[in-house]
Tab-separated table of C-alpha atoms in Angstrom:
chain	number	residue	atom	x	y	z
A	1	MET	CA	-15.467	13.755	22.471
A	2	ASN	CA	-16.458	12.347	20.221
A	3	PRO	CA	-19.912	10.345	20.291
A	4	ALA	CA	-18.566	6.772	19.493
A	5	PHE	CA	-17.969	6.941	24.147
A	6	THR	CA	-21.351	6.644	25.248
A	7	SER	CA	-22.177	4.193	26.929
A	8	MET	CA	-24.621	2.556	24.938
A	9	LEU	CA	-23.725	3.040	21.230
A	10	TYR	CA	-23.372	-0.166	19.254
A	11	ARG	CA	-23.097	0.007	14.849
A	12	CYS	CA	-22.018	-2.320	13.146
A	13	ARG	CA	-19.146	-1.261	11.448
A	14	GLY	CA	-17.543	0.393	13.317
A	15	GLY	CA	-18.149	1.913	16.799
A	16	TYR	CA	-17.066	1.117	20.992
A	17	SER	CA	-18.599	-1.395	22.686
A	18	SER	CA	-18.894	-0.068	26.136
A	19	GLY	CA	-20.790	0.591	29.381
A	20	GLY	CA	-24.472	-1.142	29.222
A	21	GLN	CA	-23.029	-3.271	27.053
A	22	GLY	CA	-19.069	-3.172	28.766
A	23	TYR	CA	-18.280	-4.998	31.979
A	24	THR	CA	-19.699	-5.122	34.915
A	25	ARG	CA	-18.770	-6.812	38.766
A	26	SER	CA	-20.717	-9.993	36.634
A	27	GLN	CA	-19.692	-10.657	33.367
A	28	ALA	CA	-17.141	-9.999	31.000
A	29	LYS	CA	-17.480	-8.185	27.552
A	30	TRP	CA	-15.276	-10.301	25.929
A	31	LYS	CA	-18.312	-12.809	26.250
A	32	HIS	CA	-20.565	-10.389	25.542
A	33	SER	CA	-22.172	-11.252	21.607
A	34	THR	CA	-21.181	-8.791	19.088
A	35	SER	CA	-22.903	-6.095	17.047
A	36	LEU	CA	-21.965	-6.842	14.027
A	37	PRO	CA	-23.403	-8.724	11.564
A	38	GLY	CA	-22.216	-12.428	10.892
A	39	PRO	CA	-21.909	-14.294	7.852
A	40	GLU	CA	-24.684	-14.689	5.273
A	41	ASN	CA	-25.056	-17.544	2.152
A	42	LEU	CA	-21.078	-19.162	3.017
A	43	THR	CA	-19.950	-21.590	1.081
A	44	VAL	CA	-16.197	-23.367	1.214
A	45	GLU	CA	-13.687	-24.909	-1.872
A	46	GLN	CA	-10.114	-25.462	-2.627
A	47	ASN	CA	-8.370	-22.121	-3.324
A	48	PRO	CA	-9.161	-22.122	-7.059
A	49	GLY	CA	-5.695	-20.277	-8.559
A	50	PRO	CA	-3.274	-17.276	-7.396
A	51	SER	CA	-3.917	-15.710	-4.248
A	52	LYS	CA	-2.300	-12.260	-3.756
A	53	TYR	CA	-2.310	-12.634	0.414
A	54	LEU	CA	-0.446	-16.048	0.353
A	55	LYS	CA	1.781	-18.315	-2.088
A	56	PRO	CA	1.102	-22.865	-1.172
A	57	MET	CA	5.511	-23.612	-1.629
A	58	ARG	CA	7.285	-26.999	-1.047
A	59	ILE	CA	10.710	-27.383	0.403
A	60	ARG	CA	12.873	-29.712	-0.260
A	61	PHE	CA	16.248	-29.907	1.795
A	62	THR	CA	19.249	-32.588	3.174
A	63	GLN	CA	19.477	-32.808	6.755
A	64	ALA	CA	21.858	-34.974	9.266
A	65	GLY	CA	22.118	-36.881	5.286
A	66	LYS	CA	18.660	-37.366	4.900
A	67	LYS	CA	16.104	-36.370	2.451
A	68	ARG	CA	13.428	-33.808	3.592
A	69	ALA	CA	10.098	-32.645	1.901
A	70	TRP	CA	8.075	-29.276	3.834
A	71	ASP	CA	5.328	-28.194	3.228
A	72	LEU	CA	4.579	-23.818	4.038
A	73	ILE	CA	2.892	-21.493	3.105
A	74	GLU	CA	4.269	-17.900	1.868
A	75	SER	CA	2.322	-14.615	3.140
A	76	HIS	CA	3.143	-11.112	4.069
A	77	ASP	CA	4.361	-10.037	7.692
A	78	ALA	CA	2.078	-8.531	9.908
A	79	VAL	CA	1.924	-5.610	12.466
A	80	CYS	CA	0.046	-4.578	15.099
A	81	VAL	CA	-0.313	-1.615	18.563
A	82	VAL	CA	-1.151	-2.539	22.108
A	83	VAL	CA	-2.750	1.256	21.999
A	84	TYR	CA	-3.490	1.898	25.180
A	85	HIS	CA	-5.917	4.651	26.221
A	86	LYS	CA	-4.689	7.525	28.862
A	87	GLU	CA	-8.128	8.312	30.327
A	88	LYS	CA	-10.079	5.569	29.196
A	89	ASP	CA	-7.247	3.488	31.358
A	90	SER	CA	-7.970	0.660	28.717
A	91	ILE	CA	-6.620	-1.088	25.749
A	92	VAL	CA	-7.861	-0.496	22.763
A	93	LEU	CA	-9.301	-3.909	21.593
A	94	VAL	CA	-10.801	-4.569	17.842
A	95	ARG	CA	-13.668	-7.345	16.531
A	96	GLN	CA	-14.051	-8.378	13.599
A	97	PHE	CA	-15.020	-12.081	11.636
A	98	ARG	CA	-11.882	-14.251	10.477
A	99	PRO	CA	-13.245	-16.480	7.863
A	100	ALA	CA	-10.576	-18.702	8.842
A	101	VAL	CA	-11.956	-19.108	12.910
A	102	TYR	CA	-14.802	-20.097	11.725
A	103	TYR	CA	-14.464	-22.828	9.336
A	104	ARG	CA	-11.531	-24.563	11.957
A	105	ASP	CA	-14.722	-23.879	14.240
A	106	THR	CA	-17.663	-25.553	12.083
A	107	LYS	CA	-15.977	-27.786	11.192
A	108	GLU	CA	-14.699	-29.356	14.272
A	109	GLY	CA	-18.600	-29.735	15.519
A	110	ASN	CA	-18.313	-26.221	17.051
A	111	SER	CA	-21.040	-23.987	14.818
A	112	GLU	CA	-23.063	-23.881	17.952
A	113	LYS	CA	-20.399	-22.004	19.524
A	114	ALA	CA	-21.399	-17.725	20.484
A	115	ASN	CA	-19.739	-15.588	18.832
A	116	LEU	CA	-18.811	-18.108	15.821
A	117	GLY	CA	-15.428	-16.735	14.144
A	118	PHE	CA	-15.427	-13.793	15.297
A	119	THR	CA	-12.055	-12.680	17.691
A	120	LEU	CA	-10.326	-9.821	19.748
A	121	GLU	CA	-7.119	-8.582	18.244
A	122	LEU	CA	-4.791	-5.272	18.126
A	123	PRO	CA	-5.112	-3.153	15.427
A	124	ALA	CA	-3.060	-4.562	12.803
A	125	GLY	CA	-2.228	-5.612	8.811
A	126	LEU	CA	-0.181	-6.706	6.410
A	127	VAL	CA	3.151	-5.225	5.293
A	128	ASP	CA	1.449	-5.167	1.758
A	129	LYS	CA	2.543	-1.220	1.285
A	130	LYS	CA	5.152	-0.374	-1.399
A	131	GLY	CA	6.976	2.524	-0.277
A	132	LYS	CA	5.286	2.447	3.371
A	133	SER	CA	7.532	1.416	6.489
A	134	ARG	CA	6.068	-0.545	8.832
A	135	GLN	CA	5.442	2.246	11.209
A	136	GLN	CA	3.407	4.411	8.731
A	137	ILE	CA	1.104	0.654	7.963
A	138	ALA	CA	1.148	0.163	11.943
A	139	ALA	CA	-0.425	4.039	11.863
A	140	GLU	CA	-2.800	4.011	8.882
A	141	GLU	CA	-3.234	0.508	11.000
A	142	VAL	CA	-4.748	2.106	14.263
A	143	MET	CA	-6.440	4.990	12.054
A	144	GLU	CA	-8.920	2.950	9.669
A	145	GLU	CA	-9.844	0.408	12.580
A	146	THR	CA	-10.138	2.931	16.400
A	147	GLY	CA	-10.194	5.922	13.617
A	148	PHE	CA	-7.537	7.344	16.916
A	149	LYS	CA	-4.947	9.483	14.689
A	150	VAL	CA	-1.605	8.450	16.462
A	151	ASP	CA	1.958	9.409	14.509
A	152	THR	CA	4.665	7.556	13.671
A	153	SER	CA	6.590	8.593	15.903
A	154	SER	CA	4.836	7.693	19.091
A	155	LEU	CA	5.043	3.868	18.075
A	156	THR	CA	7.668	2.651	20.539
A	157	LEU	CA	9.068	-1.109	18.862
A	158	VAL	CA	8.394	-4.082	22.131
A	159	ASN	CA	9.305	-6.947	19.656
A	160	LYS	CA	9.077	-8.590	17.019
A	161	TYR	CA	8.162	-12.641	16.688
A	162	ARG	CA	7.482	-15.096	14.173
A	163	SER	CA	4.170	-16.390	13.067
A	164	SER	CA	3.073	-19.847	12.436
A	165	VAL	CA	6.635	-21.426	12.295
A	166	GLY	CA	5.972	-24.406	11.130
A	167	LEU	CA	4.108	-22.891	8.291
A	168	ILE	CA	4.409	-19.582	7.558
A	169	GLY	CA	7.336	-17.956	9.556
A	170	SER	CA	6.191	-13.826	8.714
A	171	VAL	CA	8.048	-11.292	10.856
A	172	HIS	CA	4.906	-9.971	12.713
A	173	ASP	CA	6.085	-5.807	14.715
A	174	VAL	CA	4.267	-5.008	17.747
A	175	TYR	CA	4.211	-1.562	18.538
A	176	TYR	CA	3.161	0.565	21.951
A	177	THR	CA	1.119	3.674	21.436
A	178	GLU	CA	-0.743	6.059	24.350
A	179	VAL	CA	-3.903	7.937	23.030
A	180	SER	CA	-6.592	9.886	24.620
A	181	ASP	CA	-10.705	11.265	23.412
A	182	SER	CA	-8.579	13.999	21.530
A	183	MET	CA	-6.941	12.057	19.186
A	184	GLN	CA	-10.115	10.324	17.341
A	185	VAL	CA	-10.729	12.217	14.313
A	186	GLY	CA	-12.783	8.876	13.451
A	187	ASP	CA	-15.188	6.404	14.068
A	188	GLY	CA	-12.879	3.737	13.141
A	189	GLY	CA	-14.232	-0.301	11.723
A	190	GLY	CA	-12.147	-0.767	8.734
A	191	LEU	CA	-11.965	0.105	5.165
A	192	ASP	CA	-15.390	0.043	3.698
A	193	GLU	CA	-13.818	-0.552	0.374
A	194	ASP	CA	-12.488	-3.907	1.196
A	195	GLY	CA	-15.450	-5.375	3.777
A	196	GLU	CA	-14.404	-4.777	6.648
A	197	ARG	CA	-16.840	-4.299	9.407
A	198	ILE	CA	-14.619	-3.635	12.580
A	199	GLU	CA	-15.635	-2.972	16.466
A	200	VAL	CA	-13.830	-0.993	18.820
A	201	VAL	CA	-13.843	-2.435	22.404
A	202	LEU	CA	-12.324	-1.102	25.284
A	203	LEU	CA	-10.368	-3.480	27.241
A	204	PRO	CA	-10.164	-2.105	30.671
A	205	VAL	CA	-6.686	-2.536	32.631
A	206	LYS	CA	-8.237	-3.295	35.816
A	207	GLU	CA	-10.297	-6.744	34.214
A	208	LEU	CA	-6.358	-7.411	31.925
A	209	ALA	CA	-5.307	-10.630	34.356
A	210	LYS	CA	-9.519	-11.737	34.105
A	211	PHE	CA	-9.422	-11.434	30.340
A	212	LEU	CA	-6.580	-13.521	30.207
A	213	GLY	CA	-6.797	-15.820	32.220
A	214	ASP	CA	-10.362	-17.024	30.389
A	215	PRO	CA	-9.665	-19.973	27.958
A	216	ASP	CA	-13.296	-19.601	26.362
A	217	LYS	CA	-11.931	-16.364	24.536
A	218	VAL	CA	-10.832	-16.124	21.174
A	219	VAL	CA	-7.883	-14.591	19.946
A	220	PRO	CA	-4.697	-15.218	18.841
A	221	ALA	CA	-1.421	-15.784	20.419
A	222	GLY	CA	-0.407	-12.116	19.486
A	223	LEU	CA	-2.371	-10.399	21.512
A	224	LEU	CA	-1.899	-12.590	24.885
A	225	TYR	CA	1.686	-11.939	24.428
A	226	ALA	CA	1.311	-8.362	24.006
A	227	LEU	CA	-0.861	-7.483	27.257
A	228	GLN	CA	1.320	-9.996	28.837
A	229	TRP	CA	4.148	-7.835	27.712
A	230	PHE	CA	2.096	-5.010	28.906
A	231	ALA	CA	1.278	-6.055	31.888
A	232	MET	CA	4.902	-7.008	32.687
A	233	ALA	CA	5.918	-4.136	31.422
A	234	GLN	CA	4.440	-1.354	33.310
A	235	PRO	CA	3.310	-2.648	36.125
A	236	GLN	CA	3.689	-0.105	39.080
A	237	LYS	CA	2.446	3.240	36.168
A	238	ARG	CA	-1.142	1.346	34.786
A	239	GLY	CA	-1.873	0.638	38.389
A	240	LEU	CA	-1.532	-2.967	38.272
A	241	GLY	CA	-0.015	-5.648	40.637
A	242	VAL	CA	3.138	-7.403	39.842
A	243	GLY	CA	1.500	-10.844	40.011
A	244	VAL	CA	-1.352	-9.838	37.466
A	245	ILE	CA	-0.117	-12.763	35.061
A	246	GLY	CA	-0.440	-15.531	37.961
A	247	GLN	CA	-3.330	-14.047	38.912
A	248	SER	CA	-4.318	-15.156	35.436
A	249	LYS	CA	-3.735	-18.512	36.117
A	250	LEU	CA	-2.273	-19.191	32.592
């Protein structure tokens, strides 16, 4: 077994958060401070030119006889994966620094907030690799971010949803797969050449309701949807009570 699963191991790049700073009876791991380094020398400015990730656009149209205009952002579609670790009975999540979240929190006066700008998410990535299917991109993202090697044939499409329908409208595919210790062939942590710094976090299934009911967690909507699907779609197989979502007080 890869030493990344030992109970007290933390790395600034990649690695699992478990054991010593993981779940206890009184504390939830998602509230612990991240082992990742925070941002330094951060400045904010208006985008001076074209971006390979997004393009501001404006649509003009007439609806019910009234002329309208709507500003939007053209961006890539994305994929994400619910990764269930069978032996750990846990969902494999990733924690990383998101500048947009940091910007909004500091702008709204939340600069003293713990883990400022860091979010918990599913392994995910943009659909921006020419010649590769969405399943191939999803499998690559799982490998890059978590270190688990999964075959595209193991990816089951859960559903598709639209992101930020008032502003972006991109399509997000949600997949499901299962892993075991033997499938871990790397440390994960993201791509060094892209400057990624990702921490892998195990969310025990028994803590799922508590996680979903915690209003202070910083997560994208797609993660909440995916975890609720997991809880409702496979309660008997995962040992989850039928009322797990109701218990989360959402």
